[in-house]
């Protein structure tokens, strides 16, 4: 039989275990139950871009279906500016419960090297959910230009160093850095002219102020269809699905060139794994739907989900890639 001292010790041990169990239940069981029932209220997706752009259109297209799939509304909130800092802070200041999510893009990867103090770390402060879509940029020339192919443009650029202009949107954008990368891989001396907006780029192209523009397919689509501009190359590693007859920059003689844009959903670090799993599975189903793929393709977007690990690897590789381009181009940090 146990003596009184041992009985007291055993009683204290049981009391301690009961206290630990109670603490665990109070702290973790509600979170676990919430994750299993996710989502049971509207979910916010915060974008570091304004309304109307490719990322915004993609997000609205996907989240509409995602809401139908999961039985809850997904609300888009646009918080542009500051390299995504405003949007990231809004997500990080919210509970890590899956009800406030972030949209990341290759622009997020660029911002890591473009800003002196970004204010957040997209790799360590967030966890990946899945990609939503990928898209290539289109190289276009004026319809009346003397070089209706990119190969001919490169030839003229090498014959006349500094004579040709390439237009893009603002310095540090993916299009702008793609132009910097093109200069390097194609070995051409061209002047890169940044503009405030995509319409400004196209006006300059049609007016003849620039000889080549790098833009989203949705932006140049109508001008190419009207034959006011000529699409001469796509920026991806392989030919695009929406313009399969168009050579890639690499095929056209632009060297080892590749510049793809992407959009993905990330969650703040600490979000329950079950929530990530639920979102990833739902996104896979939504993005595999044939009508979804067609609607995205009409915008020049390849609707495609990924594993969390795949999109995280893409983010990391793009951080390294664009850091090198920014450094080589001598672009000052903002």
Tab-separated table of N, CA and C in Angstrom, residues 10 16 26 34-35 67 79 82 96 103 112 115 161 207 214 221 249 255 273 295 300 304 310:
chain	number	residue	atom	x	y	z
A	10	UNK	N	1.119	11.552	-5.611
A	10	UNK	CA	0.321	11.095	-6.751
A	10	UNK	C	-0.862	12.033	-6.998
A	16	UNK	N	-1.765	18.250	-11.481
A	16	UNK	CA	-0.951	18.961	-12.470
A	16	UNK	C	-1.330	18.554	-13.884
A	26	UNK	N	-8.296	24.652	-23.453
A	26	UNK	CA	-8.690	26.062	-23.574
A	26	UNK	C	-7.965	26.750	-24.722
A	34	UNK	N	-12.234	25.032	-34.912
A	34	UNK	CA	-12.446	26.066	-35.927
A	34	UNK	C	-11.836	25.687	-37.254
A	35	UNK	N	-10.657	25.078	-37.224
A	35	UNK	CA	-9.988	24.660	-38.459
A	35	UNK	C	-10.788	23.565	-39.158
A	67	UNK	N	-15.743	30.658	-53.193
A	67	UNK	CA	-16.831	30.882	-52.247
A	67	UNK	C	-17.974	29.915	-52.465
A	79	UNK	N	-5.486	47.016	-51.476
A	79	UNK	CA	-4.629	47.917	-50.699
A	79	UNK	C	-3.312	48.114	-51.444
A	82	UNK	N	3.345	50.951	-51.764
A	82	UNK	CA	4.433	50.632	-50.827
A	82	UNK	C	4.972	49.219	-50.998
A	96	UNK	N	-4.140	34.609	-37.243
A	96	UNK	CA	-3.693	33.599	-38.219
A	96	UNK	C	-4.655	32.414	-38.195
A	103	UNK	N	-2.725	38.028	-51.250
A	103	UNK	CA	-2.351	37.673	-52.611
A	103	UNK	C	-0.912	38.117	-52.824
A	112	UNK	N	11.217	42.615	-52.506
A	112	UNK	CA	12.224	42.259	-51.505
A	112	UNK	C	13.542	42.975	-51.774
A	115	UNK	N	13.004	47.517	-52.317
A	115	UNK	CA	12.774	48.431	-51.202
A	115	UNK	C	13.834	48.261	-50.115
A	161	UNK	N	23.274	50.736	-82.076
A	161	UNK	CA	23.237	50.778	-80.607
A	161	UNK	C	22.653	52.095	-80.087
A	207	UNK	N	2.320	55.859	-81.530
A	207	UNK	CA	2.798	57.153	-82.001
A	207	UNK	C	4.218	57.057	-82.564
A	214	UNK	N	6.519	45.964	-73.884
A	214	UNK	CA	6.359	44.695	-73.168
A	214	UNK	C	5.161	44.860	-72.246
A	221	UNK	N	-4.275	42.997	-76.423
A	221	UNK	CA	-5.101	42.086	-77.219
A	221	UNK	C	-5.894	42.804	-78.313
A	249	UNK	N	10.714	34.628	-76.642
A	249	UNK	CA	11.858	35.535	-76.820
A	249	UNK	C	13.118	34.728	-77.087
A	255	UNK	N	18.293	35.109	-76.502
A	255	UNK	CA	19.157	34.492	-75.489
A	255	UNK	C	18.367	33.727	-74.438
A	273	UNK	N	-2.613	24.070	-40.212
A	273	UNK	CA	-2.370	23.271	-41.421
A	273	UNK	C	-3.646	22.764	-42.078
A	295	UNK	N	-12.106	30.812	-69.242
A	295	UNK	CA	-12.282	32.216	-68.875
A	295	UNK	C	-10.948	32.874	-68.556
A	300	UNK	N	-5.519	35.749	-71.021
A	300	UNK	CA	-4.093	35.505	-71.144
A	300	UNK	C	-3.479	34.890	-69.902
A	304	UNK	N	-3.891	27.724	-62.778
A	304	UNK	CA	-3.121	26.557	-62.331
A	304	UNK	C	-2.878	26.616	-60.830
A	310	UNK	N	5.555	24.059	-53.932
A	310	UNK	CA	5.901	24.521	-55.280
A	310	UNK	C	5.862	26.037	-55.392
